[in-house]
Coordinates of N, CA and C and ligand atoms in Angstrom, one line a residue:
M1 N -20.6 -2.9 22.7 CA -20.5 -2.8 21.2 C -21.9 -2.9 20.5
E2 N -22.7 -3.7 21.1 CA -24.1 -3.9 20.6 C -24.7 -2.5 20.6
E3 N -24.5 -1.8 21.7 CA -25.1 -0.5 21.9 C -24.7 0.5 20.8
F4 N -23.4 0.4 20.5 CA -22.8 1.2 19.4 C -23.5 0.9 18.1
N5 N -23.6 -0.4 17.8 CA -24.2 -0.8 16.5 C -25.7 -0.4 16.5
D6 N -26.4 -0.4 17.6 CA -27.7 0.0 17.7 C -27.8 1.5 17.3
N7 N -26.9 2.3 17.9 CA -26.9 3.7 17.6 C -26.8 4.1 16.2
I8 N -26.1 3.2 15.4 CA -25.9 3.6 14.0 C -26.8 2.7 13.1
Q9 N -27.8 2.1 13.8 CA -28.9 1.5 13.1 C -28.5 0.6 11.9
G10 N -27.5 -0.2 12.2 CA -27.0 -1.2 11.2 C -26.4 -0.5 10.0
R11 N -26.1 0.8 10.0 CA -25.5 1.5 8.8 C -24.0 1.6 9.0
V12 N -23.4 0.4 9.1 CA -21.9 0.4 9.2 C -21.4 0.3 7.8
P13 N -20.4 1.2 7.4 CA -19.8 1.2 6.1 C -19.1 -0.1 5.9
T14 N -19.1 -0.7 4.7 CA -18.4 -1.9 4.4 C -16.9 -1.5 4.3
H15 N -16.6 -0.4 3.6 CA -15.2 -0.1 3.4 C -14.9 1.4 3.9
V16 N -14.1 1.5 4.8 CA -13.6 2.8 5.3 C -12.2 3.1 4.8
S17 N -12.0 4.2 4.3 CA -10.6 4.5 3.8 C -10.2 5.8 4.5
I18 N -8.9 5.9 4.8 CA -8.4 7.1 5.6 C -7.2 7.7 4.9
I19 N -7.2 9.0 4.7 CA -6.0 9.7 4.3 C -5.5 10.3 5.6
M20 N -4.4 9.6 6.0 CA -3.8 9.9 7.3 C -2.9 11.1 7.2
D21 N -3.3 12.2 7.7 CA -2.6 13.5 7.5 C -2.4 14.2 8.9
G22 N -1.2 14.9 8.9 CA -1.0 15.7 10.1 C 0.1 15.2 11.0
N23 N 0.8 14.2 10.7 CA 1.9 13.6 11.5 C 3.0 14.7 11.8
G24 N 3.3 15.4 10.7 CA 4.4 16.4 10.8 C 4.0 17.5 11.7
R25 N 2.8 18.0 11.6 CA 2.3 19.1 12.4 C 2.2 18.7 13.9
W26 N 1.7 17.5 14.1 CA 1.6 16.9 15.4 C 2.9 16.9 16.1
A27 N 4.0 16.5 15.4 CA 5.3 16.5 16.0 C 5.9 17.9 16.2
Q28 N 5.6 18.8 15.2 CA 6.1 20.2 15.3 C 5.5 20.9 16.6
L29 N 4.2 20.6 16.8 CA 3.5 21.2 18.0 C 4.2 20.8 19.3
R30 N 4.9 19.7 19.3 CA 5.6 19.2 20.4 C 7.1 19.5 20.4
G31 N 7.5 20.3 19.4 CA 8.9 20.6 19.3 C 9.8 19.4 18.9
K32 N 9.2 18.5 18.2 CA 10.0 17.2 17.8 C 10.1 17.2 16.3
E33 N 11.0 16.2 15.9 CA 11.2 15.9 14.4 C 9.9 15.3 13.9
R34 N 9.7 15.4 12.6 CA 8.5 14.9 11.9 C 8.3 13.4 12.2
V35 N 9.5 12.7 12.2 CA 9.4 11.2 12.4 C 8.7 10.8 13.7
Y36 N 8.8 11.7 14.7 CA 8.1 11.4 16.0 C 6.6 11.3 15.7
G37 N 6.1 12.1 14.8 CA 4.7 12.1 14.5 C 4.3 10.8 13.7
H38 N 5.2 10.4 12.8 CA 5.0 9.2 12.0 C 4.9 8.0 12.9
S39 N 5.8 7.9 13.9 CA 5.8 6.7 14.8 C 4.6 6.7 15.7
H40 N 4.1 7.9 16.1 CA 2.8 7.9 16.8 C 1.7 7.6 15.9
G41 N 1.8 7.9 14.6 CA 0.8 7.6 13.7 C 0.6 6.0 13.5
V42 N 1.6 5.3 13.8 CA 1.5 3.8 13.7 C 0.5 3.3 14.8
E43 N 0.5 4.0 16.0 CA -0.4 3.7 17.1 C -1.8 3.9 16.7
S44 N -2.0 5.0 15.9 CA -3.4 5.3 15.4 C -3.8 4.2 14.4
V45 N -2.9 3.7 13.6 CA -3.2 2.6 12.7 C -3.7 1.4 13.5
R46 N -3.0 1.1 14.6 CA -3.4 -0.1 15.4 C -4.8 0.1 16.0
A47 N -5.0 1.3 16.5 CA -6.3 1.7 17.1 C -7.5 1.6 16.1
C48 N -7.2 2.1 14.9 CA -8.3 2.1 13.9 C -8.6 0.6 13.4
V49 N -7.5 -0.2 13.3 CA -7.7 -1.6 12.9 C -8.6 -2.3 13.9
E50 N -8.3 -2.0 15.2 CA -9.2 -2.7 16.3 C -10.6 -2.1 16.2
A51 N -10.7 -0.8 16.1 CA -12.1 -0.2 16.1 C -12.8 -0.7 14.9
A52 N -12.2 -0.9 13.7 CA -12.9 -1.3 12.5 C -13.4 -2.8 12.7
A53 N -12.5 -3.6 13.3 CA -12.9 -5.0 13.5 C -14.0 -5.1 14.5
E54 N -14.0 -4.3 15.5 CA -15.0 -4.3 16.6 C -16.4 -3.8 16.0
T55 N -16.3 -2.9 15.1 CA -17.6 -2.3 14.7 C -18.2 -3.0 13.4
G56 N -17.5 -4.0 12.9 CA -18.0 -4.7 11.7 C -17.7 -4.1 10.4
V57 N -16.7 -3.2 10.3 CA -16.2 -2.7 9.1 C -15.5 -3.9 8.4
R58 N -15.7 -4.1 7.1 CA -15.1 -5.3 6.5 C -13.7 -5.0 5.8
Y59 N -13.6 -3.7 5.3 CA -12.3 -3.3 4.7 C -11.9 -2.0 5.3
L60 N -10.6 -1.9 5.7 CA -10.1 -0.6 6.1 C -8.9 -0.3 5.3
S61 N -8.9 0.8 4.5 CA -7.7 1.1 3.7 C -7.1 2.4 4.2
L62 N -5.8 2.5 4.1 CA -5.1 3.6 4.6 C -4.1 4.1 3.5
F63 N -4.1 5.4 3.3 CA -3.1 6.0 2.4 C -1.9 6.4 3.1
A64 N -0.9 5.5 3.0 CA 0.4 5.6 3.8 C 1.5 6.4 3.1
F65 N 1.5 6.3 1.8 CA 2.6 7.0 1.1 C 2.2 7.1 -0.4
S66 N 2.2 8.4 -0.8 CA 1.7 8.6 -2.2 C 2.8 8.7 -3.2
S67 N 2.5 8.6 -4.4 CA 3.5 8.7 -5.5 C 4.3 10.0 -5.3
E68 N 3.6 11.0 -4.9 CA 4.2 12.4 -4.8 C 5.1 12.4 -3.5
N69 N 4.8 11.6 -2.5 CA 5.6 11.6 -1.3 C 7.1 11.2 -1.6
W70 N 7.4 10.6 -2.8 CA 8.8 10.3 -3.1 C 9.6 11.6 -3.2
G71 N 8.9 12.7 -3.4 CA 9.6 14.0 -3.6 C 9.9 14.6 -2.2
R72 N 9.6 14.0 -1.1 CA 10.0 14.5 0.2 C 11.5 14.3 0.4
P73 N 12.1 15.0 1.4 CA 13.6 14.8 1.6 C 13.9 13.4 1.8
E74 N 15.1 13.0 1.3 CA 15.5 11.6 1.3 C 15.4 10.9 2.7
A75 N 15.8 11.7 3.6 CA 15.9 11.2 5.0 C 14.5 10.8 5.5
E76 N 13.5 11.7 5.1 CA 12.1 11.4 5.6 C 11.6 10.1 4.9
V77 N 11.9 10.0 3.6 CA 11.4 8.9 2.8 C 12.0 7.6 3.4
N78 N 13.3 7.6 3.7 CA 14.0 6.5 4.3 C 13.4 6.1 5.6
T79 N 13.1 7.1 6.4 CA 12.5 6.8 7.7 C 11.1 6.2 7.6
L80 N 10.3 6.7 6.6 CA 9.0 6.2 6.5 C 9.1 4.7 6.0
M81 N 10.0 4.4 5.1 CA 10.2 3.0 4.6 C 10.6 2.1 5.8
K82 N 11.5 2.6 6.6 CA 12.0 1.8 7.8 C 10.9 1.6 8.7
L83 N 10.0 2.6 8.9 CA 8.9 2.5 9.8 C 7.9 1.4 9.3
M84 N 7.8 1.3 8.0 CA 6.9 0.4 7.4 C 7.4 -1.0 7.6
F85 N 8.8 -1.2 7.5 CA 9.4 -2.5 7.8 C 9.1 -2.9 9.2
K86 N 9.3 -1.9 10.1 CA 9.2 -2.2 11.6 C 7.7 -2.5 11.9
A87 N 6.8 -1.7 11.3 CA 5.4 -1.9 11.6 C 5.0 -3.3 11.2
I88 N 5.5 -3.7 10.0 CA 5.1 -5.1 9.6 C 5.6 -6.1 10.6
A89 N 6.9 -6.0 10.9 CA 7.5 -7.0 11.9 C 6.8 -7.0 13.2
D90 N 6.4 -5.8 13.7 CA 5.8 -5.7 15.0 C 4.4 -6.1 15.1
E91 N 3.7 -5.9 14.0 CA 2.2 -6.0 14.1 C 1.6 -7.3 13.4
I92 N 2.5 -8.0 12.6 CA 1.9 -9.0 11.8 C 1.3 -10.2 12.6
E93 N 1.9 -10.6 13.7 CA 1.4 -11.7 14.5 C 0.0 -11.3 15.0
A94 N -0.1 -10.1 15.6 CA -1.3 -9.6 16.2 C -2.4 -9.5 15.1
L95 N -2.1 -9.1 13.9 CA -3.1 -9.0 12.8 C -3.6 -10.4 12.5
K96 N -2.6 -11.4 12.4 CA -3.1 -12.8 12.1 C -4.0 -13.3 13.2
K97 N -3.6 -13.0 14.4 CA -4.5 -13.5 15.6 C -5.9 -12.9 15.5
Q98 N -6.0 -11.7 15.0 CA -7.3 -11.0 14.9 C -8.0 -11.4 13.6
R99 N -7.4 -12.3 12.8 CA -8.0 -12.7 11.5 C -8.1 -11.4 10.6
V100 N -7.1 -10.6 10.6 CA -7.0 -9.5 9.7 C -6.1 -9.8 8.6
R101 N -6.6 -9.7 7.3 CA -5.7 -10.0 6.2 C -5.1 -8.7 5.7
F102 N -3.7 -8.7 5.6 CA -2.9 -7.6 5.3 C -2.6 -7.5 3.9
R103 N -2.8 -6.4 3.2 CA -2.5 -6.3 1.8 C -1.9 -4.9 1.5
V104 N -1.0 -4.8 0.6 CA -0.3 -3.6 0.2 C -0.5 -3.3 -1.3
L105 N -1.0 -2.2 -1.6 CA -1.3 -1.9 -3.0 C -0.5 -0.6 -3.4
G106 N 0.0 -0.6 -4.6 CA 0.7 0.6 -5.1 C 1.8 0.2 -6.1
D107 N 2.6 1.1 -6.5 CA 3.7 0.9 -7.5 C 4.9 0.2 -6.8
M108 N 4.9 -1.1 -6.7 CA 5.9 -1.8 -6.0 C 7.3 -1.7 -6.7
S109 N 7.3 -1.3 -8.0 CA 8.6 -1.2 -8.7 C 9.5 -0.1 -8.1
R110 N 8.9 0.8 -7.3 CA 9.7 1.9 -6.8 C 10.2 1.6 -5.4
L111 N 9.8 0.5 -4.8 CA 10.2 0.1 -3.4 C 11.4 -0.7 -3.5
E112 N 12.1 -0.7 -2.3 CA 13.3 -1.6 -2.2 C 12.9 -3.0 -2.3
P113 N 13.6 -3.9 -3.0 CA 13.2 -5.3 -3.1 C 13.0 -6.0 -1.7
A114 N 13.8 -5.6 -0.7 CA 13.7 -6.3 0.6 C 12.4 -5.9 1.2
L115 N 11.9 -4.7 1.0 CA 10.6 -4.3 1.5 C 9.5 -5.0 0.8
V116 N 9.6 -5.1 -0.5 CA 8.6 -5.8 -1.3 C 8.5 -7.3 -0.8
E117 N 9.7 -7.9 -0.5 CA 9.7 -9.3 0.0 C 9.0 -9.4 1.4
A118 N 9.3 -8.4 2.3 CA 8.7 -8.4 3.6 C 7.1 -8.3 3.5
I119 N 6.7 -7.4 2.5 CA 5.3 -7.2 2.3 C 4.6 -8.5 1.8
R120 N 5.3 -9.1 0.8 CA 4.7 -10.3 0.2 C 4.6 -11.5 1.2
T121 N 5.6 -11.6 2.1 CA 5.6 -12.6 3.1 C 4.5 -12.3 4.1
A122 N 4.4 -11.0 4.5 CA 3.3 -10.7 5.5 C 1.9 -10.9 4.9
E123 N 1.8 -10.6 3.6 CA 0.5 -10.9 3.0 C 0.1 -12.4 3.0
A124 N 1.1 -13.2 2.6 CA 0.9 -14.6 2.6 C 0.6 -15.2 4.0
F125 N 1.3 -14.6 5.0 CA 1.2 -15.1 6.4 C -0.3 -14.8 6.9
T126 N -0.9 -13.7 6.5 CA -2.2 -13.3 7.1 C -3.3 -13.8 6.2
E127 N -3.0 -14.6 5.1 CA -4.1 -15.1 4.3 C -4.7 -16.3 5.1
P128 N -6.0 -16.2 5.4 CA -6.6 -17.3 6.2 C -6.3 -18.7 5.6
E129 N -5.9 -19.6 6.6 CA -5.5 -20.9 6.1 C -6.7 -21.8 5.9
D130 N -7.8 -21.5 6.6 CA -9.0 -22.4 6.6 C -10.0 -22.0 5.5
G131 N -9.5 -21.1 4.6 CA -10.4 -20.8 3.5 C -11.6 -19.9 3.9
K132 N -11.7 -19.6 5.2 CA -12.8 -18.7 5.7 C -12.4 -17.2 5.4
E133 N -13.5 -16.4 5.3 CA -13.2 -15.0 5.1 C -12.5 -14.4 6.3
P134 N -11.6 -13.4 6.1 CA -11.0 -12.7 7.3 C -12.1 -11.8 7.9
I135 N -11.8 -11.4 9.1 CA -12.7 -10.4 9.8 C -12.6 -9.1 9.1
L136 N -11.4 -8.7 8.7 CA -11.1 -7.4 8.2 C -10.0 -7.5 7.2
D137 N -10.1 -6.8 6.1 CA -9.0 -6.6 5.1 C -8.4 -5.3 5.5
L138 N -7.1 -5.3 5.8 CA -6.3 -4.0 6.1 C -5.5 -3.8 4.8
I139 N -5.9 -2.7 4.1 CA -5.2 -2.4 2.8 C -4.4 -1.2 3.0
I140 N -3.1 -1.3 2.7 CA -2.2 -0.1 2.8 C -1.8 0.3 1.4
F141 N -2.1 1.6 1.1 CA -1.7 2.1 -0.2 C -0.4 2.8 0.0
L142 N 0.6 2.2 -0.7 CA 2.0 2.6 -0.6 C 2.6 2.9 -2.0
S143 N 3.2 4.0 -2.2 CA 3.7 4.4 -3.5 C 2.5 4.4 -4.5
Y144 N 1.4 5.0 -4.0 CA 0.1 4.9 -4.8 C -0.3 6.3 -5.2
S145 N -0.9 6.4 -6.3 CA -1.8 7.6 -6.6 C -2.9 7.1 -7.6
G146 N -4.0 7.9 -7.5 CA -5.1 7.5 -8.3 C -4.8 7.6 -9.8
K147 N -4.1 8.6 -10.2 CA -3.8 8.8 -11.6 C -2.9 7.7 -12.1
W148 N -1.9 7.3 -11.2 CA -1.0 6.1 -11.6 C -1.9 4.9 -11.8
D149 N -2.8 4.7 -10.9 CA -3.7 3.4 -10.9 C -4.5 3.4 -12.2
I150 N -5.1 4.6 -12.6 CA -6.0 4.7 -13.8 C -5.1 4.4 -15.0
L151 N -3.9 5.0 -15.0 CA -3.0 4.9 -16.2 C -2.6 3.4 -16.4
Q152 N -2.2 2.8 -15.2 CA -1.7 1.4 -15.4 C -2.9 0.5 -15.8
A153 N -4.1 0.8 -15.4 CA -5.3 0.0 -15.7 C -5.6 0.2 -17.2
A154 N -5.4 1.5 -17.7 CA -5.7 1.7 -19.1 C -4.7 1.0 -20.0
K155 N -3.4 1.0 -19.6 CA -2.4 0.3 -20.3 C -2.7 -1.2 -20.4
R156 N -3.1 -1.8 -19.2 CA -3.3 -3.2 -19.2 C -4.6 -3.6 -20.0
L157 N -5.6 -2.7 -19.9 CA -6.8 -3.0 -20.7 C -6.4 -3.0 -22.2
A158 N -5.7 -2.0 -22.6 CA -5.3 -1.9 -24.0 C -4.5 -3.1 -24.5
E159 N -3.6 -3.5 -23.6 CA -2.7 -4.7 -23.8 C -3.6 -6.0 -24.0
A160 N -4.6 -6.1 -23.1 CA -5.4 -7.3 -23.1 C -6.2 -7.4 -24.5
H161 N -6.5 -6.2 -25.1 CA -7.3 -6.2 -26.3 C -6.4 -5.8 -27.5
A162 N -5.1 -6.0 -27.4 CA -4.2 -5.6 -28.4 C -4.6 -6.1 -29.8
S163 N -5.0 -7.4 -29.8 CA -5.3 -8.0 -31.1 C -6.8 -8.0 -31.4
D164 N -7.5 -7.2 -30.6 CA -9.0 -7.2 -30.7 C -9.6 -5.8 -30.4
P165 N -9.4 -4.9 -31.4 CA -9.9 -3.5 -31.2 C -11.3 -3.4 -30.7
A166 N -12.2 -4.3 -31.1 CA -13.6 -4.2 -30.7 C -13.7 -4.4 -29.2
G167 N -12.8 -5.2 -28.6 CA -12.8 -5.4 -27.2 C -12.5 -4.1 -26.4
T168 N -11.6 -3.2 -26.9 CA -11.4 -1.9 -26.3 C -12.6 -1.0 -26.5
E169 N -13.1 -1.1 -27.7 CA -14.3 -0.3 -28.1 C -15.5 -0.6 -27.1
N170 N -15.7 -1.9 -26.8 CA -16.8 -2.3 -26.0 C -16.5 -2.4 -24.5
A171 N -15.3 -2.0 -24.1 CA -15.0 -2.1 -22.7 C -16.0 -1.3 -21.8
T172 N -16.4 -1.9 -20.7 CA -17.3 -1.3 -19.8 C -16.5 -0.7 -18.6
A173 N -17.2 0.1 -17.8 CA -16.6 0.6 -16.5 C -16.2 -0.6 -15.6
D174 N -17.0 -1.6 -15.6 CA -16.7 -2.7 -14.7 C -15.4 -3.4 -15.2
E175 N -15.3 -3.6 -16.5 CA -14.1 -4.3 -17.0 C -12.9 -3.4 -16.7
F176 N -13.0 -2.1 -16.9 CA -11.9 -1.2 -16.7 C -11.5 -1.3 -15.2
A177 N -12.5 -1.3 -14.3 CA -12.2 -1.4 -12.9 C -11.5 -2.7 -12.5
S178 N -11.6 -3.8 -13.3 CA -11.0 -5.0 -13.0 C -9.5 -4.9 -13.2
Y179 N -9.0 -3.9 -13.9 CA -7.6 -3.7 -14.1 C -7.0 -2.7 -13.0
L180 N -7.8 -2.1 -12.2 CA -7.3 -1.2 -11.2 C -6.7 -2.1 -10.1
V181 N -5.7 -1.6 -9.3 CA -5.1 -2.5 -8.3 C -6.1 -2.9 -7.2
T182 N -7.3 -2.2 -7.2 CA -8.3 -2.4 -6.1 C -9.3 -3.5 -6.6
S183 N -9.0 -4.1 -7.7 CA -10.0 -5.1 -8.3 C -10.4 -6.1 -7.2
G184 N -11.7 -6.3 -7.1 CA -12.3 -7.2 -6.1 C -12.6 -6.6 -4.8
I185 N -12.1 -5.4 -4.6 CA -12.4 -4.7 -3.3 C -13.5 -3.7 -3.5
P186 N -14.5 -3.7 -2.7 CA -15.6 -2.7 -3.0 C -15.1 -1.3 -2.8
D187 N -15.7 -0.4 -3.6 CA -15.3 1.0 -3.5 C -15.5 1.5 -2.1
P188 N -14.7 2.5 -1.6 CA -14.9 3.0 -0.3 C -16.3 3.7 -0.1
D189 N -16.9 3.3 1.0 CA -18.2 4.0 1.4 C -17.9 5.3 2.0
L190 N -16.8 5.3 2.8 CA -16.5 6.5 3.6 C -15.0 6.8 3.4
I191 N -14.7 8.0 3.1 CA -13.2 8.4 3.0 C -13.1 9.5 4.1
I192 N -12.2 9.3 5.0 CA -11.9 10.2 6.1 C -10.6 10.9 5.8
R193 N -10.5 12.2 5.9 CA -9.1 12.8 5.9 C -8.9 13.6 7.2
T194 N -7.8 13.4 7.8 CA -7.6 14.0 9.1 C -6.8 15.3 8.8
S195 N -6.6 16.1 9.9 CA -5.8 17.3 10.0 C -6.3 18.6 9.3
G196 N -7.6 18.6 9.0 CA -8.3 19.8 8.6 C -8.1 20.2 7.1
E197 N -7.4 19.3 6.4 CA -7.3 19.6 4.9 C -8.5 19.0 4.2
S198 N -9.0 19.7 3.2 CA -10.2 19.2 2.5 C -9.9 18.9 1.0
R199 N -9.1 17.9 0.7 CA -8.8 17.6 -0.7 C -8.5 16.1 -0.8
I200 N -8.5 15.6 -2.0 CA -8.4 14.2 -2.3 C -6.9 13.8 -2.6
S201 N -6.1 14.8 -2.9 CA -4.6 14.5 -3.1 C -4.3 13.3 -3.9
N202 N -5.0 13.2 -5.1 CA -4.6 12.1 -6.0 C -4.7 10.7 -5.4
Y203 N -5.7 10.5 -4.5 CA -6.0 9.2 -3.9 C -6.9 8.4 -4.8
L204 N -7.9 7.8 -4.3 CA -8.7 6.8 -5.1 C -9.6 7.5 -6.0
L205 N -9.1 8.1 -7.1 CA -9.9 9.0 -7.9 C -11.1 8.3 -8.6
W206 N -10.8 7.1 -9.1 CA -11.9 6.3 -9.8 C -12.9 5.8 -8.7
Q207 N -12.3 5.2 -7.7 CA -13.0 4.4 -6.7 C -13.9 5.3 -5.8
A208 N -13.5 6.6 -5.7 CA -14.2 7.5 -4.8 C -15.5 8.2 -5.4
A209 N -15.9 7.7 -6.6 CA -16.9 8.3 -7.4 C -18.2 8.6 -6.5
Y210 N -18.6 7.7 -5.7 CA -19.7 7.9 -4.8 C -19.4 7.7 -3.3
S211 N -18.2 7.9 -3.0 CA -17.8 7.8 -1.5 C -18.4 9.0 -0.8
E212 N -18.7 8.8 0.5 CA -19.0 9.9 1.4 C -17.7 10.4 1.9
F213 N -17.5 11.7 2.1 CA -16.2 12.3 2.6 C -16.5 12.9 4.0
L214 N -15.5 12.7 4.8 CA -15.5 13.3 6.1 C -14.1 13.9 6.4
F215 N -14.1 15.2 6.5 CA -12.9 15.9 6.8 C -12.9 16.3 8.3
V216 N -11.9 15.8 9.1 CA -11.9 16.2 10.5 C -10.6 16.9 10.8
D217 N -10.7 17.8 11.9 CA -9.5 18.6 12.2 C -8.4 17.8 13.0
T218 N -8.8 16.7 13.6 CA -7.9 15.9 14.4 C -6.6 15.5 13.6
L219 N -5.5 15.7 14.2 CA -4.2 15.3 13.5 C -4.1 13.8 13.6
W220 N -3.5 13.1 12.6 CA -3.6 11.6 12.6 C -3.1 11.0 13.9
P221 N -2.0 11.4 14.5 CA -1.6 10.7 15.7 C -2.6 10.8 16.8
D222 N -3.6 11.7 16.8 CA -4.6 11.8 17.8 C -5.9 11.1 17.3
F223 N -5.9 10.5 16.2 CA -7.1 9.9 15.6 C -7.2 8.4 16.1
R224 N -7.9 8.2 17.2 CA -7.9 6.9 17.8 C -9.4 6.3 17.8
K225 N -9.6 5.3 18.6 CA -10.9 4.5 18.5 C -12.1 5.5 18.6
E226 N -12.1 6.4 19.5 CA -13.2 7.2 19.7 C -13.5 8.1 18.5
E227 N -12.5 8.6 17.8 CA -12.6 9.4 16.6 C -13.2 8.5 15.5
F228 N -12.7 7.3 15.4 CA -13.1 6.3 14.4 C -14.6 6.1 14.6
R229 N -15.0 5.8 15.8 CA -16.4 5.6 16.0 C -17.3 6.8 15.7
S230 N -16.8 8.0 16.1 CA -17.6 9.2 15.8 C -17.7 9.3 14.3
A231 N -16.7 9.0 13.5 CA -16.8 9.0 12.1 C -17.9 8.1 11.5
L232 N -18.0 6.9 12.1 CA -19.0 6.0 11.7 C -20.4 6.5 12.0
K233 N -20.5 7.2 13.2 CA -21.8 7.8 13.6 C -22.2 8.9 12.5
E234 N -21.3 9.7 12.1 CA -21.5 10.7 11.2 C -21.9 10.1 9.8
Y235 N -21.3 9.0 9.4 CA -21.6 8.3 8.2 C -23.0 7.8 8.2
A236 N -23.5 7.3 9.4 CA -24.8 6.8 9.5 C -25.9 7.8 9.2
K237 N -25.6 9.1 9.4 CA -26.5 10.2 9.1 C -26.6 10.5 7.6
R238 N -25.7 10.1 6.9 CA -25.6 10.5 5.5 C -26.7 9.8 4.6
D239 N -27.2 10.5 3.6 CA -28.2 10.0 2.7 C -27.6 9.8 1.4
R240 N -27.3 8.5 1.1 CA -26.6 8.2 -0.2 C -27.6 7.9 -1.3
R241 N -27.5 8.7 -2.3 CA -28.5 8.6 -3.4 C -27.9 8.1 -4.8
Y242 N -26.6 8.1 -4.8 CA -25.9 7.7 -6.1 C -26.4 8.3 -7.3
G243 N -26.7 9.6 -7.2 CA -27.2 10.4 -8.4 C -28.7 10.2 -8.7
K244 N -29.3 9.4 -7.9 CA -30.8 9.1 -8.2 C -31.6 9.9 -7.2
V245 N -32.9 9.8 -7.3 CA -33.8 10.4 -6.4 C -34.5 9.3 -5.5
K246 N -34.8 9.7 -4.3 CA -35.4 8.7 -3.4 C -36.9 8.9 -3.4
Ligands
FPP1 C1 0.9 12.3 6.7 O1 1.4 13.2 7.6 C2 1.4 11.0 6.9 C3 2.2 10.3 6.1 C4 2.7 10.8 4.8 C5 2.7 9.0 6.4 C6 1.8 8.1 7.1 C7 2.5 7.0 7.7 C8 2.3 6.4 8.9 C9 1.1 6.8 9.8 C10 3.2 5.4 9.4 C11 3.3 4.1 8.7 C12 2.0 3.5 8.3 C13 1.6 2.2 8.4 C14 0.4 1.8 7.7 C15 2.3 1.3 9.3 P1 2.3 14.4 7.1 O2 3.7 14.0 7.2 O3 1.9 14.8 5.7 O4 1.9 15.5 8.1 P2 1.9 17.1 7.8 O5 0.8 17.4 6.8 O6 1.5 17.7 9.2 O7 3.2 17.5 7.4

């Protein structure tokens, strides 16, 4: 591990975010139903959590289900929600043991109450009891879209200043960001999208302002530790200037 960290000269991203894409195609290539790809995708989630913890990434976020994904056939939506239930039940003990804090962000009002309850229980369970920082925050974006997040933040900001128009007038970008569901989480340094697609698909629109992007051809069920580490090596080569000159 030390050797790996040496190779990337201490340039490990604090927050890596992944648009997990290509489960359906992976299954199709094997003559199987799409759900077969999704369940193998859970294995990739586990591998990336381990790789992130091992390499010193502090936040790993994953786009698991977008607001637009509600428009998929009902059977697939139901299967994905069941998979989420099962993944929580199967993985939560191991996450706690690894000192990984589990969090889910998105429009919870569209989820089944039982799933919301399982999520809240899992979040509380992985909250470190000793008050120490977790090794890794694993953030799952579920029923999430960037436009939804920006809109709900705008509404909450307006509400907070309802009786104080000057407050809205003087609002800063930092204040606005405190109303996004990602408040308190650093913006992603690196956003990876798998499966050869090169688009943001209504993901972290505000938070991605200065993220580095990496588009890889690997389909999500094949994106494991080695691919995660290669992505970090690629990130280490990037020159981030944030609109300034060096
Ligand atoms: C994209 O592949 C993947 C999804 C919409 C679902 C991602 C879900 C998982 C990996 C499983 C559950 C996740 C967690 C965090 C436990 P696609 O279906 O769009 O693939 P395609 O583009 O080939 O059709």
